[in-house]
Coordinates of C-alpha atoms in Angstrom, one line a residue:
X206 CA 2.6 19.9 -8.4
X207 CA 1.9 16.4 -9.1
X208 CA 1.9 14.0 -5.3
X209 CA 1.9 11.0 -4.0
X210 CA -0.3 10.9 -0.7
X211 CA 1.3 7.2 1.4
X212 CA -1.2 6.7 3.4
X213 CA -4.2 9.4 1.6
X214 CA -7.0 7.3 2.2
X215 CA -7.1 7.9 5.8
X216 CA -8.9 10.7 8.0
X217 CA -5.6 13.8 7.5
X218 CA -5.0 12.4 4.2
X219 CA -8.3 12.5 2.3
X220 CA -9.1 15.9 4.0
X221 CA -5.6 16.6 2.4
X222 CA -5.7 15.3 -0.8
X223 CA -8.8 17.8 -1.1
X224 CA -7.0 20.8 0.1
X225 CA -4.4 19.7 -2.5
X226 CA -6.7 19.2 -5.2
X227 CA -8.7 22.3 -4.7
X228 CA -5.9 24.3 -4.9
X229 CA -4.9 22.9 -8.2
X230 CA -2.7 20.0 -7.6
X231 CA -2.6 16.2 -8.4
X232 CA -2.8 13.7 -6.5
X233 CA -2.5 10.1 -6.3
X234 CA -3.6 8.3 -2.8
X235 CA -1.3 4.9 -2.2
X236 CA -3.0 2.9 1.1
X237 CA -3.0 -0.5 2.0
X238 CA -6.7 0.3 3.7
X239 CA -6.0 -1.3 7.0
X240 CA -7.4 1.7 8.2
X241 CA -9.3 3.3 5.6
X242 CA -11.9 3.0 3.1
X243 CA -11.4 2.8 -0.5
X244 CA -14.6 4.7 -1.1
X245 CA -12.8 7.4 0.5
X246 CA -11.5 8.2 -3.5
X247 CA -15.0 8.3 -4.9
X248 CA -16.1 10.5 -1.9
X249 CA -13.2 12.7 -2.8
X250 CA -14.1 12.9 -6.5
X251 CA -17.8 14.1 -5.1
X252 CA -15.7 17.2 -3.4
X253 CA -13.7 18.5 -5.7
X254 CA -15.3 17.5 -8.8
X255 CA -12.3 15.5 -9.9
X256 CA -11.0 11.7 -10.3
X257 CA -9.2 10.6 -8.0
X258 CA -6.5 7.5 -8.3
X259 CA -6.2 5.0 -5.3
X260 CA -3.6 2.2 -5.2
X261 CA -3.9 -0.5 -2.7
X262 CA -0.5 -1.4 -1.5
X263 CA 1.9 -1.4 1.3
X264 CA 4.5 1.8 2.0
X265 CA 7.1 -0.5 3.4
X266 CA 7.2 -2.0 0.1
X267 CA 9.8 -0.5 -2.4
X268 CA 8.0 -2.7 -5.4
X269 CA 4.9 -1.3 -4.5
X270 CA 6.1 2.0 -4.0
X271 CA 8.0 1.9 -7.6
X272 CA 4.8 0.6 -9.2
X273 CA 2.9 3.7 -8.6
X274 CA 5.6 5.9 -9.8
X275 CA 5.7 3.7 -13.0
X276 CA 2.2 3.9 -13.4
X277 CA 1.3 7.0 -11.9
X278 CA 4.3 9.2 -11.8
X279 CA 6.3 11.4 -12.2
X280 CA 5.9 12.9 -8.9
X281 CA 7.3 16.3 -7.4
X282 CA 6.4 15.3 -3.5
X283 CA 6.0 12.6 -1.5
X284 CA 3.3 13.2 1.4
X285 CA 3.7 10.2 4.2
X286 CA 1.2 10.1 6.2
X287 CA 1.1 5.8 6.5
X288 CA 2.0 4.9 9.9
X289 CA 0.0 3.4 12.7
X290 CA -1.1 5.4 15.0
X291 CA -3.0 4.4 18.5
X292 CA -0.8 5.3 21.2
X293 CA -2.5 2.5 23.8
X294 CA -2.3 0.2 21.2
X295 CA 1.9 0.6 20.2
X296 CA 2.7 0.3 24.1
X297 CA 1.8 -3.4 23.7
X298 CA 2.8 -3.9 20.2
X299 CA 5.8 -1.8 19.8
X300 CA 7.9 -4.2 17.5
X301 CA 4.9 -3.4 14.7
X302 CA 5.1 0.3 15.3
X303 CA 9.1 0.6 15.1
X304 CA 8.4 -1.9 12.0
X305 CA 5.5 -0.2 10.2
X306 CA 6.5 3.6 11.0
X307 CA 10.1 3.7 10.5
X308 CA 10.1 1.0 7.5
X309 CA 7.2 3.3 5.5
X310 CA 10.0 6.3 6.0
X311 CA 12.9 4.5 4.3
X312 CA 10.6 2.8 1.5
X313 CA 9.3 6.2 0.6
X314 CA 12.6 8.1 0.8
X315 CA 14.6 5.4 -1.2
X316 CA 11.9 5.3 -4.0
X317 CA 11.2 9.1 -4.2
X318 CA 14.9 10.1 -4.3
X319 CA 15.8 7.3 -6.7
X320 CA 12.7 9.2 -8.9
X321 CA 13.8 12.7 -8.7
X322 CA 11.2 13.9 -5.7
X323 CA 11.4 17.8 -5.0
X324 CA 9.7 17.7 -1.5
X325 CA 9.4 14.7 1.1
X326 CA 6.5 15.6 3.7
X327 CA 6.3 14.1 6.8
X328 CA 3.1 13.6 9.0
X329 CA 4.7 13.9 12.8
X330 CA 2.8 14.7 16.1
X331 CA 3.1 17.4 18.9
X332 CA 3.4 14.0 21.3
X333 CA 7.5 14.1 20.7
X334 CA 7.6 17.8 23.1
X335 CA 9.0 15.9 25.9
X336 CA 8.6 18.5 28.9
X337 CA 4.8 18.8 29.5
X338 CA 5.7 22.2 31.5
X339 CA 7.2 23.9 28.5
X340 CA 3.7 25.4 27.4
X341 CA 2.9 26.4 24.8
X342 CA 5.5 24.2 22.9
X343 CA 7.5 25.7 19.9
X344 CA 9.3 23.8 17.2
X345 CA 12.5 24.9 19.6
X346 CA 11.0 23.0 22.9
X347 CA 12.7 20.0 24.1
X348 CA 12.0 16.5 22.2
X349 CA 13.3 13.3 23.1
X350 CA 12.7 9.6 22.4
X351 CA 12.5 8.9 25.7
X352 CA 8.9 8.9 25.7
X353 CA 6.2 6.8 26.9
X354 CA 5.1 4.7 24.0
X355 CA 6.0 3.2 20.6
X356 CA 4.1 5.6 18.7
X357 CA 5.5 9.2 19.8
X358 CA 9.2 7.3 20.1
X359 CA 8.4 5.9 16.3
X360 CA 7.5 9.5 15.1
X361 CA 10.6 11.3 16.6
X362 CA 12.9 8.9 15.6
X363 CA 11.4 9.5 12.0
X364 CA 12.5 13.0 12.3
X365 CA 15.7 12.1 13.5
X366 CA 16.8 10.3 10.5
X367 CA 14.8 12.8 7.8
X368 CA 17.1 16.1 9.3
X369 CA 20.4 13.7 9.0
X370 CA 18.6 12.9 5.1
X371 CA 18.2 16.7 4.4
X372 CA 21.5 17.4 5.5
X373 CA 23.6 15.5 3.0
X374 CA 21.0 16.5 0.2
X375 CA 20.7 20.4 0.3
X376 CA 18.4 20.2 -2.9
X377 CA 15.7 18.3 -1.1
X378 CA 12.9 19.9 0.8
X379 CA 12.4 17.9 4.3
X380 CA 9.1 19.4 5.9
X381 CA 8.0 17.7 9.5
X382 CA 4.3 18.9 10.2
X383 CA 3.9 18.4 14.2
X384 CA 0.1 17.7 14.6
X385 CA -1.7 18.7 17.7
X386 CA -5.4 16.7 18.3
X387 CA -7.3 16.6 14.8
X388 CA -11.0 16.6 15.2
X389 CA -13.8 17.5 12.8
X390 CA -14.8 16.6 9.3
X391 CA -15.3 18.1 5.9
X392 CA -17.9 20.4 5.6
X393 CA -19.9 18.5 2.8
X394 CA -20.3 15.5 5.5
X395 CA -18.6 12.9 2.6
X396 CA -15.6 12.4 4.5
X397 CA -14.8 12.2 8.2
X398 CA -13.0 10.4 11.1
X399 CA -13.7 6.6 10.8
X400 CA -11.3 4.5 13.6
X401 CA -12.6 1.1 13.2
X402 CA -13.3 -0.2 16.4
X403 CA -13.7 1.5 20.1
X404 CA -12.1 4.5 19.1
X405 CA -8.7 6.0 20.9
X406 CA -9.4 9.7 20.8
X407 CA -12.3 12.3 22.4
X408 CA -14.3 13.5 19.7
X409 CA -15.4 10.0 17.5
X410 CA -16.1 8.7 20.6
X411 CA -18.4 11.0 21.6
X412 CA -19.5 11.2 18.2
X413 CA -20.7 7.1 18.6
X414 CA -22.4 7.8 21.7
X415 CA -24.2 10.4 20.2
X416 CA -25.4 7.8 18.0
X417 CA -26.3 5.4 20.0
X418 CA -23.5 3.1 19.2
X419 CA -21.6 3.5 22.8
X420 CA -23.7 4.2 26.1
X421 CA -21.5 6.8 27.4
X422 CA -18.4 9.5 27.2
X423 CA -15.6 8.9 29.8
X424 CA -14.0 12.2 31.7
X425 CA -10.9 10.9 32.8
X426 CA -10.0 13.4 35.5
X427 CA -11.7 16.2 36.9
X428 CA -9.6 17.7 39.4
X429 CA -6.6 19.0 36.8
X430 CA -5.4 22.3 37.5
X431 CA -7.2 23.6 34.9
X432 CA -10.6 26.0 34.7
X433 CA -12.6 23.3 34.8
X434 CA -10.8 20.6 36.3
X435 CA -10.2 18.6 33.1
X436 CA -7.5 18.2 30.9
X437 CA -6.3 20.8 27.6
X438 CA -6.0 19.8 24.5
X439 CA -5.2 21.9 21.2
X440 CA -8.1 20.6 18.8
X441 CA -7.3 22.1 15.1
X442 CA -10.2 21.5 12.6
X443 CA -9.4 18.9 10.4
X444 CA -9.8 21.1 7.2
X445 CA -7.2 23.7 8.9
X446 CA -4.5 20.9 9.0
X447 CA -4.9 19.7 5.8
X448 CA -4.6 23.3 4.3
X449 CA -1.3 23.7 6.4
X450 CA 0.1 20.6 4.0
X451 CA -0.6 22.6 0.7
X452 CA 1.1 25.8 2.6
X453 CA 4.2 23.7 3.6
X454 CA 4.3 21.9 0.3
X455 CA 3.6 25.1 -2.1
X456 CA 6.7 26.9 0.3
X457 CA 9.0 24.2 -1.7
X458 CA 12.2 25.7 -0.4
X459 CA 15.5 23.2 0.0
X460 CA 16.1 22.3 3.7
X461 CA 14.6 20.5 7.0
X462 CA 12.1 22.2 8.3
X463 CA 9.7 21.9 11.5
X464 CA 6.0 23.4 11.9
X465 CA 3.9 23.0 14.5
X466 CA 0.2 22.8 12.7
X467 CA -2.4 24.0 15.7
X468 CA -4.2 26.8 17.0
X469 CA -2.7 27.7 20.3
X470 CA -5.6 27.8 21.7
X471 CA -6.6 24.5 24.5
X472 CA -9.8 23.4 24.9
X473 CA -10.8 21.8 27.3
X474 CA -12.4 17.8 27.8
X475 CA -15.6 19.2 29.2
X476 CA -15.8 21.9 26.6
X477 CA -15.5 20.2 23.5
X478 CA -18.3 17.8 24.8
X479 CA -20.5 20.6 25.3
X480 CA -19.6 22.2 21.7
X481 CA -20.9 18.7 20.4
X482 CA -23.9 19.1 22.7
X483 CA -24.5 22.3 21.4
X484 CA -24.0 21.1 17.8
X485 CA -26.5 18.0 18.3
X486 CA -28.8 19.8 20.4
X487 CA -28.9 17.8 23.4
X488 CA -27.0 16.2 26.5
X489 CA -25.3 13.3 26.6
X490 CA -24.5 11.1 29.1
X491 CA -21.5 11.0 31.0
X492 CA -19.5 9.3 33.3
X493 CA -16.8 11.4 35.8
X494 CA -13.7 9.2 36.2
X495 CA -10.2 9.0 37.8
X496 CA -7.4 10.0 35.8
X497 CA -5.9 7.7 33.8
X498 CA -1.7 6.7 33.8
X499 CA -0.1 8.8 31.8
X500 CA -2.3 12.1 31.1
X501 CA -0.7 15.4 31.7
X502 CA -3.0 19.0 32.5
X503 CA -2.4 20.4 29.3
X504 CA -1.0 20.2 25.3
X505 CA -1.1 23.0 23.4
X506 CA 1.4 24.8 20.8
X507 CA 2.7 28.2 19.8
X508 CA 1.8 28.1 16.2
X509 CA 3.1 31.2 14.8
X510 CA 6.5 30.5 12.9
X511 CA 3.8 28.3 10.3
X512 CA 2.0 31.8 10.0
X513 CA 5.3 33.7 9.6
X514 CA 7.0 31.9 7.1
X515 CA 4.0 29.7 5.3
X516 CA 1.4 32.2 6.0
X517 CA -1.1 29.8 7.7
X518 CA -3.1 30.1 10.1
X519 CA -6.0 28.3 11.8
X520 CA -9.3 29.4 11.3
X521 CA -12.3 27.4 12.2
X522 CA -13.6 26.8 16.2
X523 CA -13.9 23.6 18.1
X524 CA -17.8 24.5 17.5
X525 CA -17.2 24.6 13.4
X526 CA -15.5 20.8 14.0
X527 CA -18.4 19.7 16.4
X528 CA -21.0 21.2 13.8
X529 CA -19.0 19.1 11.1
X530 CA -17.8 16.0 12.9
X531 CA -21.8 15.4 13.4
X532 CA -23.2 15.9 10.2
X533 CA -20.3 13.1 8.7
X534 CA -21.4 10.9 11.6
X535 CA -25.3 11.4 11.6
X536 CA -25.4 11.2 7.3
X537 CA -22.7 8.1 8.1
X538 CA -23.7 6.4 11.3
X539 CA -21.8 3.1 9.9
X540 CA -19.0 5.4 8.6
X541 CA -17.5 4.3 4.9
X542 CA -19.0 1.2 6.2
X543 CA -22.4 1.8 4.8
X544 CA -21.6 3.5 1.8

């Protein structure tokens, strides 16, 4: 199977492209590196032993998006995972995330269908599950759009329109991959989580104060009803999500199609710190806060229809991603910054 990867230069897409590649597909990585590196390619070519094509272009942009498949192509599947993607961030900008995440959707589908695409894989979030009391969520638990930012709104709405695609071409496969909280880094340390800026999620933050680069990790709420008293998470290894791509995409069967990729098991805020503690042999300092807006006790998922019918399964521990998220951030302390 020959892909394009919208989007593959980022943190789930370079881990994917080298799931793809290691199982013995092609890839090509299209990414207009607002957000990424493009020594991410190179780094990827270290892994797997193989070169590695990067375009620089825009996913909203049909020209662009032909280009590739002139140059590049053909192509059996499309993998989107270009969108922008900090939550805080689309609650004040929310015209750019309904314009970025929905216009990269109808770029990629008008191009790829107009080329003769098999598969059209989309990169969605577990944030749609609207009812944070329907634990652990299944692909059947309630979604809505009425939800509290531009991001999780932009992602549903994406699946929205893909299962009304799907439906009036029964010989495309439509796979929506619900992600959970991705944390960790590959193995060899070449590639890992590189947010430019303060970054929006647990893990690379606590990763820069580890080095140094922020003073301390923030606990936002320790009074949840929870064992601990902070919140739940469902952290899946980054490595483990990107081998749940090449399980959906090597399933290839016509139809839409909705996985949850986690492991069903939360973790919570307090634990993964002290599995990166663990992992860097040491303490670090923390600060015990209030909660902040919007936070609920616990996100987790029910990932077992992606075992039944892809056979996947996660497999690594929130100590595995801690072990790995500090060796890419100790042999990187500048990220793809310093390479």
């Amino acid at each position: 199977m020959r892909a394009l990867l919208a989007g593959g230069a980022g943190y789930v897409g370079a881990h994917t492209a080298v799931a793809l590649l290691e199982a013995g597909h092609e890839v090509v990585l299209l990414d207009d590196l607002s957000n990424a590196s493009a020594a991410v390619a190179e780094r990827i070519g270290r892994i797997t032993g193989k070169d590695v094509s990067l375009v620089s272009g825009d996913a909203t942009d049909e020209g662009a998006i032909a280009a590739v498949f002139d140059e590049h192509g053909p192509f059996d599947a499309i993998v989107h995972l270009a969108a922008f993607k900090a939550v805080g961030e689309s609650t004040q900008k929310p015209l750019d995330y309904y314009d970025n995440n929905l216009n990269t959707t109808f770029a990629l589908l008008r191009v790829g269908m107009a080329r003769g695409i098999r598969s059209f894989l989309f990169s969605s979030t577990g944030t749609v599950y609207s009812d944070p009391a329907d634990l652990p969520f299944t692909e059947e638990s309630k979604t809505s759009v009425d939800l509290s930012n531009a991001y999780s709104k932009s992602k549903r709405m994406n699946e929205v329109v893909l299962e009304d695609v799907a439906r009036v071409n029964p010989d495309l496969d439509v796979t929506v991959l619900r992600y959970f909280n991705p944390v960790g880094a590959h193995p060899s340390g070449l590639i890992g989580e590189d947010p430019k800026g303060v970054p929006n999620n647990l893990m690379p933050y606590v990763q820069r104060v580890a080095i140094g680069e922020l003073d301390r990790v923030g606990v936002f709420g320790t009074d949840y009803d929870t064992p601990d008293g902070t919140g739940l998470r469902d952290y899946i290894h980054v490595v483990d999500l990107a081998e749940g791509h090449v399980a959906a995409l090597e399933k290839g069967e016509p139809g839409y199609t909705v996985y949850n990729l986690g492991t069903g098991e939360p973790v919570s805020v307090l634990q993964l710190i002290a599995s990166f503690e663990k992992a860097i042999g040491r303490e670090l300092p923390k600060d015990l806060l209030e909660r902040r807006a919007g936070d609920v006790t616990a996100t987790y998922c029910d990932p077992s229809k992606a075992e039944r019918e892809l056979g996947w399964k996660a497999k690594l521990t929130i100590d595995d991603a801690s072990r790995d998220a500090w060796k890419w951030q100790s042999q990187n302390p500048q990220g793809f910054a310093g390479v």
